[in-house]
CSV table of C-alpha atoms in Angstrom, one decimal:
chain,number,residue,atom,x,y,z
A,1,UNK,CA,208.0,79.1,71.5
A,2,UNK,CA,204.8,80.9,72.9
A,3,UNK,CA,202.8,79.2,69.9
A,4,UNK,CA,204.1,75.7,71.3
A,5,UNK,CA,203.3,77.0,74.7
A,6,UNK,CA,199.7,78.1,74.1
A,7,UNK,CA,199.0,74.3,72.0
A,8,UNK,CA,200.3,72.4,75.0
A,9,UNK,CA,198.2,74.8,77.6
A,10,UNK,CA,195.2,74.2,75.4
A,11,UNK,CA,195.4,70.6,74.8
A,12,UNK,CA,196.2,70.1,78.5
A,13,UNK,CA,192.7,72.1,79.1
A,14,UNK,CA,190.7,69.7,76.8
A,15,UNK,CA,192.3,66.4,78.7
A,16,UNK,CA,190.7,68.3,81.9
A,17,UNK,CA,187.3,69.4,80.5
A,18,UNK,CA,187.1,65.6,78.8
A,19,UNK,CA,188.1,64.5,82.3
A,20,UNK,CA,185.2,66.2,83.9
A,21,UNK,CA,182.8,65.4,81.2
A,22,UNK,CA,182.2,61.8,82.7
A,23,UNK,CA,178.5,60.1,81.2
A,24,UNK,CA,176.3,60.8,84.4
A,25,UNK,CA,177.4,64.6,84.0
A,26,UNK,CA,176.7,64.9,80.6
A,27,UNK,CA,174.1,62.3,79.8
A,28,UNK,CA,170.3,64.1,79.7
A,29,UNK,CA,168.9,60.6,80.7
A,30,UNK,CA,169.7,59.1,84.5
A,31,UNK,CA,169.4,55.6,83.7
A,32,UNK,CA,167.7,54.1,87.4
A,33,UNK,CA,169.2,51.4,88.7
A,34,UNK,CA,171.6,50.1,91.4
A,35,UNK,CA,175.1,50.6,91.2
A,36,UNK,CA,178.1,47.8,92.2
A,37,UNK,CA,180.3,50.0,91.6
A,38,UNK,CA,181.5,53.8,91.6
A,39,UNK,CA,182.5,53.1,87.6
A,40,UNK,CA,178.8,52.5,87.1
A,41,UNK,CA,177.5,55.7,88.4
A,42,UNK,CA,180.1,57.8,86.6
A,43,UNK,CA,179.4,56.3,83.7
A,44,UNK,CA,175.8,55.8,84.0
A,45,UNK,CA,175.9,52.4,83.7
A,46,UNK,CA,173.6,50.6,86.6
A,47,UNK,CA,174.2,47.1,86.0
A,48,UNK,CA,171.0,46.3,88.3
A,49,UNK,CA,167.7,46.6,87.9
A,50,UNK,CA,165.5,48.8,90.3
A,51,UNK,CA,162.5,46.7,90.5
A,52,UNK,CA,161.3,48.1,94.3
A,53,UNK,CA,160.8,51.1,95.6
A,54,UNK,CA,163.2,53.4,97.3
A,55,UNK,CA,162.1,54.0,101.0
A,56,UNK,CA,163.4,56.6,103.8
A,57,UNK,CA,163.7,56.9,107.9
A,58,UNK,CA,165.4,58.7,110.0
A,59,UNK,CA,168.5,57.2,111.6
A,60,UNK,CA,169.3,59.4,114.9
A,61,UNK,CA,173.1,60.7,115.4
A,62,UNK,CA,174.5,62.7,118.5
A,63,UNK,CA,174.8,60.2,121.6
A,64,UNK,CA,171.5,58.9,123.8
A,65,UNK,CA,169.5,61.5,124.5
A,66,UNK,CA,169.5,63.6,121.2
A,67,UNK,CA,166.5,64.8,118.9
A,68,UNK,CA,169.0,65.0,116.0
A,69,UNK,CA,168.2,62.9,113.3
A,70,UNK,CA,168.9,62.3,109.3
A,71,UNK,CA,166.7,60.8,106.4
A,72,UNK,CA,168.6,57.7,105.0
A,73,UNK,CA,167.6,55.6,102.3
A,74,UNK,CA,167.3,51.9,101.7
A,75,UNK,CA,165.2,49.9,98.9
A,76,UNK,CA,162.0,48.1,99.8
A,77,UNK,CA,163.6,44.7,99.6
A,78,UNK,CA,163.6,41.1,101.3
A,79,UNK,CA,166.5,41.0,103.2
A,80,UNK,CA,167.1,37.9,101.4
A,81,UNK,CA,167.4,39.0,97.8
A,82,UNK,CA,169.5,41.8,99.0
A,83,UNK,CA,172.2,39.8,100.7
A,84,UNK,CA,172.3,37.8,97.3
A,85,UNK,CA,172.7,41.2,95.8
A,86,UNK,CA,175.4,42.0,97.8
A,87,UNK,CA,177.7,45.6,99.3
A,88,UNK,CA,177.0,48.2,96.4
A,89,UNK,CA,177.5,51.6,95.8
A,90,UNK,CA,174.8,53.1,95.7
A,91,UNK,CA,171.3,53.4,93.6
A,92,UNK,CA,169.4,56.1,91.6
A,93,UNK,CA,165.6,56.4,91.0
A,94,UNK,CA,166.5,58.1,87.4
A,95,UNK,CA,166.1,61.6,89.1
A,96,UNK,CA,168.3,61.4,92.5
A,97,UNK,CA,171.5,60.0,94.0
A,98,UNK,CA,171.7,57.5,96.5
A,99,UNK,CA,175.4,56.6,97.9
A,100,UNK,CA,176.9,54.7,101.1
A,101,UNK,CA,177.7,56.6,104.3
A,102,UNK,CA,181.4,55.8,103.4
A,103,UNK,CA,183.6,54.1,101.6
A,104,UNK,CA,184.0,52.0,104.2
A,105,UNK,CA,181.9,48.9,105.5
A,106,UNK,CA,180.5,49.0,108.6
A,107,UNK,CA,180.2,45.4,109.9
A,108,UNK,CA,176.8,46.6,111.5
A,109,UNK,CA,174.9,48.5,108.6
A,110,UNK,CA,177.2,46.8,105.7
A,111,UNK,CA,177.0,48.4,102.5
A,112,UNK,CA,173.4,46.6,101.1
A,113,UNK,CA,170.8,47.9,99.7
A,114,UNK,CA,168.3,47.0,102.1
A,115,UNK,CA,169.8,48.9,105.3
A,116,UNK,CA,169.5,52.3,105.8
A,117,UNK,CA,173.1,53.2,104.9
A,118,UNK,CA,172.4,55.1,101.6
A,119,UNK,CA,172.1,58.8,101.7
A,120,UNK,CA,170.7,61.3,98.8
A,121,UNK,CA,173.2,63.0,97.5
A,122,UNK,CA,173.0,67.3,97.4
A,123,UNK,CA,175.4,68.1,94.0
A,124,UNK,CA,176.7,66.1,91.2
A,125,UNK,CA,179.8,67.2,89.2
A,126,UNK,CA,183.8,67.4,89.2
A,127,UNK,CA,183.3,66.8,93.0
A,128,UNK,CA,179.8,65.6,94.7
A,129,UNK,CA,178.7,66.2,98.4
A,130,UNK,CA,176.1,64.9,100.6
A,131,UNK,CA,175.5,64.9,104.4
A,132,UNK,CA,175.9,61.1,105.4
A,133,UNK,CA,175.6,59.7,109.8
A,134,UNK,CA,178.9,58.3,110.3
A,135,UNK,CA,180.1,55.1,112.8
A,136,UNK,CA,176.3,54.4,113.4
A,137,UNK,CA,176.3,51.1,114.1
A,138,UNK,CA,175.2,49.5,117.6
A,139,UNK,CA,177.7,48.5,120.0
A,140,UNK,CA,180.2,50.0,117.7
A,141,UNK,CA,181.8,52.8,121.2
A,142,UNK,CA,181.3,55.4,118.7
A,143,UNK,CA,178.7,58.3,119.0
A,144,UNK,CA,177.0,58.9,115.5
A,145,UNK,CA,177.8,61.7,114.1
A,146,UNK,CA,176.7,63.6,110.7
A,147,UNK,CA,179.3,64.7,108.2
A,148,UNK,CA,179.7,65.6,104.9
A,149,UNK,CA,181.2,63.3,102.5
A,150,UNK,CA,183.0,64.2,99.2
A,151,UNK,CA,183.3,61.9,96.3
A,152,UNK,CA,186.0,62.9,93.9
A,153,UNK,CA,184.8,62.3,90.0
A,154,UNK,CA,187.8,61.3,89.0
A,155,UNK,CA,189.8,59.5,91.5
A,156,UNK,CA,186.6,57.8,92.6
A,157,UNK,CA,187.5,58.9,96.0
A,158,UNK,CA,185.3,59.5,98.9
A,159,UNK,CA,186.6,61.6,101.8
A,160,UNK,CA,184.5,63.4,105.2
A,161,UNK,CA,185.1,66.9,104.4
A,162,UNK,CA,187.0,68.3,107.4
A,163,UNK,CA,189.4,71.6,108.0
A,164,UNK,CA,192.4,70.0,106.0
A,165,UNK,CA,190.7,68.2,103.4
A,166,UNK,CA,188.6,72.0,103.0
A,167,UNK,CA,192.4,73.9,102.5
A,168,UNK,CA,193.0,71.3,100.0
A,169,UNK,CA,190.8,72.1,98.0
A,170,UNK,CA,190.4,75.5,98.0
A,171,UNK,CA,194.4,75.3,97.8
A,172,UNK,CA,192.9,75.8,93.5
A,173,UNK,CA,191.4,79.4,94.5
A,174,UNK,CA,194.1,81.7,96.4
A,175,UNK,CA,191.6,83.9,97.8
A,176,UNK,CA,188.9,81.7,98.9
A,177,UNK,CA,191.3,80.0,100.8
A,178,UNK,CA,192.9,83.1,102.6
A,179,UNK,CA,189.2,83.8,103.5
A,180,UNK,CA,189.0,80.2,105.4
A,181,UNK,CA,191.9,80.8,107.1
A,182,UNK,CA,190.8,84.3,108.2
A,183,UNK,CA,187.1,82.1,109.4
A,184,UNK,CA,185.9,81.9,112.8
A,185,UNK,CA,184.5,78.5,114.1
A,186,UNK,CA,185.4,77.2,110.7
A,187,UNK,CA,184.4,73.7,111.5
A,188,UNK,CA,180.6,75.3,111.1
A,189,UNK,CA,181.5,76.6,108.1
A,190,UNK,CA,183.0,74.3,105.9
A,191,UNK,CA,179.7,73.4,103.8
A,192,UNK,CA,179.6,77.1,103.2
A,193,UNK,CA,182.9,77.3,101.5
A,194,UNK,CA,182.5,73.7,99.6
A,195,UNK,CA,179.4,74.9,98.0
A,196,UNK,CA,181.7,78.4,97.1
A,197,UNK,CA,184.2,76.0,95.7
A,198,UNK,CA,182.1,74.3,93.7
A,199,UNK,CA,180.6,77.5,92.1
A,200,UNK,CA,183.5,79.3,91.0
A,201,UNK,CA,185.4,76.2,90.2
């Protein structure tokens, strides 16, 4: 019984580690390109040609009035060729990440690669992170604010990182967690603890 019990705990760890072990984590090429998709950055597999050059600028967040600012990313495109492209994922220059803000569209900066919607991203693996402005679009009676986003590897899922969404997570390592709750101000420390996550996870 223990022998059966050990087989099924180790074959259970290989379907997790093959899990984890997606093309882009693996692969010691980036293949540059554009991604459609989420399927085609995790499996390295840009179905679009990056033929321009990846350009920044900083897109303000924090109400009228503030110095606070972001770089975002866009490609150096006529508008026209990128509308016939269409809403994509993201892009990669073979050495970096680009991704949407969110996973959702915003009907003011929609998801296209020539709008400065596309943010670099920080950390690639089992989860990947990156700093993104949020509800930035004009007339939109939102005030633009900067979050961190987290894309899960293998749902495909991108969430804000907030309190809840941080206990979840951490929900995997007992003591971390206990630690966050014990946290002052923990809203200014949730980065902190993702990036602890991530290390021991």
């Amino acid at each position: 019984m223990k022998k059966l019990s050990l087989l099924l705990f180790l074959l259970s760890s290989i379907s997790v580690l093959a899990q984890s072990q997606y093309p882009v984590m693996k692969d010691s090429i980036i293949n540059p390109g554009i991604y459609r998709t989420f399927a085609e950055f995790r499996n390295n597999k840009p179905t679009i040609l990056l033929n321009h050059k990846i350009i920044s600028d900083e897109v303000s967040y924090g109400g009228f009035g503030s110095s606070n600012s972001l770089t975002a990313y866009a490609i150096d495109i006529p508008k026209k060729e990128g509308r016939e492209i269409g809403e994509v994922f993201g892009f990669s220059d073979g050495k970096n990440f680009y991704f949407i803000a969110s996973e959702y569209t915003d009907i003011y900066f929609p998801n296209k690669i020539h709008n400065f919607n596309f943010y670099k991203v920080e950390s690639v693996g089992k989860y990947c992170y990156y700093d993104a402005i949020q509800n930035s679009g004009p007339n939109s009676g939102t005030i633009p604010t900067r979050r961190i986003n987290v894309l899960n590897m293998d749902l495909g899922e991108i969430k804000l990182l907030s309190k809840s969404y941080l206990k979840e997570l951490l929900s995997e390592k007992p003591e971390l967690l206990e630690r966050f709750k014990k946290q002052e101000n923990k809203y200014q420390h949730l980065k902190e603890y993702l990036i602890e996550f991530l290390k021991v996870n």
